[in-house]
Coordinates of C-alpha atoms in Angstrom, one line a residue:
M1 CA 14.7 -26.1 23.0
D2 CA 16.5 -22.9 23.9
T3 CA 20.2 -23.8 24.4
T4 CA 21.3 -20.3 25.3
L5 CA 23.6 -20.3 28.3
V6 CA 23.3 -17.9 31.2
T7 CA 25.5 -14.9 30.9
C8 CA 26.8 -13.1 33.9
E9 CA 25.8 -9.4 33.8
I10 CA 28.5 -8.3 36.1
V11 CA 31.4 -7.0 34.0
G12 CA 34.7 -8.3 35.3
C13 CA 33.0 -10.5 37.8
P14 CA 35.8 -12.2 39.9
G15 CA 33.8 -15.5 39.7
R16 CA 34.1 -15.7 35.9
E17 CA 36.8 -17.8 34.5
D18 CA 37.0 -15.5 31.4
G19 CA 36.9 -12.2 33.3
G20 CA 33.2 -11.6 32.7
R21 CA 32.8 -12.1 29.0
G22 CA 31.6 -15.7 28.4
D23 CA 29.0 -18.1 29.6
V24 CA 28.6 -19.7 33.0
K25 CA 27.6 -23.4 33.3
S26 CA 29.8 -24.6 36.2
V27 CA 29.9 -23.6 39.8
G28 CA 33.7 -23.6 39.3
A29 CA 33.3 -20.4 37.3
L30 CA 32.2 -18.8 40.6
R31 CA 35.2 -19.8 42.6
G32 CA 36.4 -16.3 43.0
C33 CA 33.2 -14.9 44.4
A34 CA 31.9 -18.0 46.1
E35 CA 33.2 -17.2 49.6
G36 CA 31.5 -13.8 49.5
H37 CA 28.2 -15.4 48.5
L38 CA 28.4 -18.0 51.3
R39 CA 29.3 -15.4 53.8
A40 CA 26.4 -13.1 52.7
Y41 CA 23.8 -15.8 52.7
T42 CA 24.8 -17.4 56.1
D43 CA 25.2 -14.1 57.9
P44 CA 22.8 -14.4 60.9
R45 CA 22.1 -10.7 60.7
G46 CA 21.5 -10.8 56.9
P47 CA 18.2 -10.9 55.0
R48 CA 18.4 -14.6 53.8
A49 CA 16.6 -17.6 55.2
F50 CA 19.6 -19.5 56.5
T51 CA 18.8 -19.0 60.2
T52 CA 15.2 -20.3 59.7
Y53 CA 15.1 -22.8 56.8
D54 CA 18.3 -24.6 57.7
R55 CA 17.1 -26.2 60.9
Q56 CA 16.5 -29.9 60.4
G57 CA 14.2 -30.7 63.2
D58 CA 13.3 -34.5 63.5
P59 CA 15.4 -35.9 60.6
D60 CA 13.1 -38.9 60.2
R61 CA 9.6 -37.4 60.3
L62 CA 7.7 -34.8 58.3
S63 CA 5.4 -32.6 60.2
P64 CA 2.9 -30.0 58.8
L65 CA 5.4 -27.3 59.8
D66 CA 8.2 -29.1 57.9
C67 CA 6.0 -29.1 54.8
L68 CA 5.5 -25.3 55.1
A69 CA 9.3 -24.7 55.3
P70 CA 9.6 -24.1 51.5
A71 CA 7.8 -20.8 52.1
L72 CA 11.1 -19.6 53.7
L73 CA 12.7 -20.1 50.3
S74 CA 10.1 -18.1 48.4
V75 CA 7.8 -21.0 47.5
S76 CA 4.1 -20.1 47.3
I77 CA 2.9 -22.8 49.7
D78 CA 0.2 -22.6 52.4
Y79 CA -2.6 -24.6 54.0
K80 CA -4.1 -25.4 50.6
Q81 CA -1.1 -27.6 49.7
V82 CA -0.2 -28.8 53.2
V83 CA -3.6 -29.9 54.6
P84 CA -4.1 -32.5 51.8
L85 CA -0.8 -34.1 52.7
F86 CA -2.1 -35.1 56.1
R87 CA -5.5 -36.4 55.1
P88 CA -6.0 -40.2 55.5
D89 CA -6.2 -40.8 51.8
G90 CA -6.1 -39.1 48.4
P91 CA -3.3 -37.7 46.3
G92 CA -1.9 -35.6 49.1
A93 CA -1.5 -38.6 51.4
E94 CA 0.3 -40.5 48.6
V95 CA 2.7 -37.6 48.1
L96 CA 3.4 -37.5 51.9
E97 CA 3.9 -41.3 51.9
A98 CA 6.4 -41.0 49.0
M99 CA 8.4 -38.3 50.8
Q100 CA 8.3 -40.2 54.1
A101 CA 9.6 -43.3 52.3
V102 CA 12.8 -41.3 51.6
L103 CA 13.3 -40.6 55.3
A104 CA 12.5 -44.2 56.3
D105 CA 15.0 -45.8 54.0
K106 CA 18.3 -46.7 55.7
A107 CA 20.3 -46.3 52.5
C108 CA 19.0 -42.8 52.0
V109 CA 20.4 -41.8 55.5
V110 CA 24.0 -42.2 54.3
A111 CA 23.6 -41.8 50.6
D112 CA 25.4 -38.8 48.9
F113 CA 23.9 -37.2 45.8
V114 CA 27.4 -36.8 44.3
D115 CA 28.0 -40.5 44.5
V116 CA 24.6 -42.2 43.9
T117 CA 23.4 -43.7 40.7
L118 CA 20.6 -41.5 39.3
D119 CA 18.4 -44.5 38.6
P120 CA 14.7 -43.9 38.8
F121 CA 14.0 -47.6 39.4
E122 CA 16.3 -48.7 42.1
G123 CA 18.6 -47.5 44.9
P124 CA 18.2 -44.5 47.2
W125 CA 17.7 -42.1 44.3
S126 CA 14.7 -44.0 43.0
L127 CA 12.8 -43.0 46.2
V128 CA 13.6 -39.3 45.7
D129 CA 12.5 -39.6 42.1
R130 CA 9.3 -41.4 43.1
A131 CA 8.4 -38.6 45.5
L132 CA 8.8 -36.0 42.7
V133 CA 6.7 -38.1 40.2
A134 CA 4.0 -38.5 42.9
T135 CA 3.4 -34.8 43.0
G136 CA 2.1 -34.9 39.4
E137 CA 0.7 -38.4 39.2
A138 CA -0.6 -39.5 42.6
G139 CA -4.3 -40.4 42.4
G140 CA -4.1 -39.7 38.7
T141 CA -4.0 -36.0 39.2
G142 CA -1.2 -35.2 41.5
L143 CA -1.2 -32.4 44.0
R144 CA -1.9 -28.9 42.6
G145 CA 0.6 -26.3 43.6
L146 CA 3.1 -28.7 45.1
K147 CA 5.7 -30.0 42.7
A148 CA 9.5 -30.5 42.4
V149 CA 10.5 -27.2 43.9
A150 CA 8.4 -27.6 47.0
V151 CA 9.2 -31.3 47.5
T152 CA 12.9 -30.9 47.2
K153 CA 12.9 -28.0 49.6
I154 CA 10.9 -30.1 52.0
L155 CA 13.2 -33.2 51.7
H156 CA 16.5 -31.3 51.5
R157 CA 16.2 -30.2 55.2
K158 CA 15.9 -33.8 56.2
R159 CA 18.4 -35.4 53.8
P160 CA 20.8 -32.5 53.0
H161 CA 23.5 -34.7 51.5
L162 CA 21.1 -36.7 49.2
V163 CA 18.3 -34.3 48.0
P164 CA 19.4 -31.3 46.0
I165 CA 17.1 -28.2 45.8
F166 CA 15.3 -27.8 42.5
D167 CA 15.1 -24.1 41.9
R168 CA 14.6 -22.1 38.8
S169 CA 17.8 -20.1 39.4
I170 CA 19.8 -23.3 39.7
Y171 CA 18.1 -24.8 36.6
R172 CA 18.7 -21.6 34.6
F173 CA 22.3 -21.5 35.6
Y174 CA 22.9 -25.0 34.2
L175 CA 20.5 -25.2 31.3
G176 CA 20.2 -21.5 30.2
E177 CA 16.4 -21.4 30.5
K178 CA 13.7 -21.4 33.1
P179 CA 12.0 -24.7 34.0
V180 CA 8.4 -25.1 32.9
P181 CA 5.9 -24.1 35.6
G182 CA 4.8 -27.1 37.8
A183 CA 7.9 -29.1 36.9
Y184 CA 7.8 -32.5 38.6
K185 CA 9.2 -35.4 36.5
N186 CA 11.3 -35.0 33.3
T187 CA 12.3 -31.4 33.9
P188 CA 14.1 -32.1 37.1
R189 CA 15.6 -35.2 35.5
R190 CA 17.4 -32.9 33.0
L191 CA 19.1 -31.0 35.9
W192 CA 20.3 -33.8 38.1
P193 CA 23.0 -35.3 35.9
L194 CA 24.5 -31.8 35.1
L195 CA 24.5 -30.9 38.8
Q196 CA 26.0 -34.2 39.8
T197 CA 28.8 -34.1 37.2
D198 CA 29.7 -30.5 38.1
L199 CA 29.8 -31.2 41.9
R200 CA 31.9 -34.3 41.4
S201 CA 34.6 -32.1 39.8
Q202 CA 34.2 -29.1 42.1
R203 CA 33.5 -30.7 45.5
E204 CA 37.0 -30.3 47.0
W205 CA 37.1 -26.5 47.0
I206 CA 33.4 -26.1 47.8
S207 CA 33.8 -28.5 50.8
D208 CA 36.8 -26.5 52.0
L209 CA 34.8 -23.2 51.8
A210 CA 31.8 -24.8 53.6
A211 CA 33.9 -26.5 56.3
P212 CA 33.9 -23.7 58.9
I213 CA 30.1 -23.0 58.5
R214 CA 27.6 -24.6 60.8
T215 CA 23.8 -24.6 60.3
P216 CA 21.8 -22.8 63.0
D217 CA 21.3 -26.1 64.8
G218 CA 25.0 -26.9 64.7
R219 CA 25.4 -29.3 61.8
P220 CA 28.1 -29.0 59.1
L221 CA 26.9 -27.4 55.9
S222 CA 26.4 -30.0 53.2
L223 CA 28.1 -29.8 49.8
L224 CA 24.7 -29.6 48.2
R225 CA 23.5 -26.7 50.3
A226 CA 26.8 -24.8 49.9
A227 CA 26.7 -25.1 46.1
D228 CA 23.0 -24.2 46.1
I229 CA 23.7 -21.1 48.1
I230 CA 26.7 -20.0 46.0
I231 CA 24.8 -20.3 42.7
W232 CA 21.5 -18.9 44.0
E233 CA 23.2 -15.9 45.7
H234 CA 25.2 -15.3 42.6
E235 CA 22.1 -15.3 40.4
A236 CA 20.0 -13.3 42.8
A237 CA 22.4 -10.6 43.9
G238 CA 25.5 -10.8 41.7
C239 CA 29.1 -10.4 42.8
G240 CA 29.7 -8.1 45.7
A241 CA 26.2 -8.9 47.2

């Protein structure tokens, strides 16, 4: 396994704890540039997807359009992945059922990723994990072209405090390598403890930065989404984006 950590290519980046010379593996290292990244990403006149993706719709139901929402965050998803979800049976129907189970569970409504036990067998997180596993194992084959990246980007809009976004930029930030293509089970499980531990120690200042920001439909920006934006924007555009 490649254990090389991500190195910021911006010399003297204000978000680096070491002035731009070492390795980044905590969002805390981006504290100096985080506000700029949040401002750039959430700018309603900017190029990012904030004004489109970050609209929750019905928080308790997944529609076909909800399942296409990951396309707004650069996921290659279209009718070939979404139509099978809404068939009466088959692997797609099993995946949709697993995702809908997260929305139907009362504990998941109030659960917070930072505080939950990351247990794949019980509790709110088990339902999230089950949905990710279903994408690769439902019907014995899973659903081609719809794995952890897409499912977390579908579910995050509905449960923004519980379901983090699995993205290769976030994975690379914490683990120093890209996830394998089609990740759905053990690969995401490597990221979650690292992300949770980091956000537990960094939540206060991220929450303070996010407090004035509202989503396009008027909701407070969640800690998970704020951290995701800060890291993704940093990785995508660098400091001063």
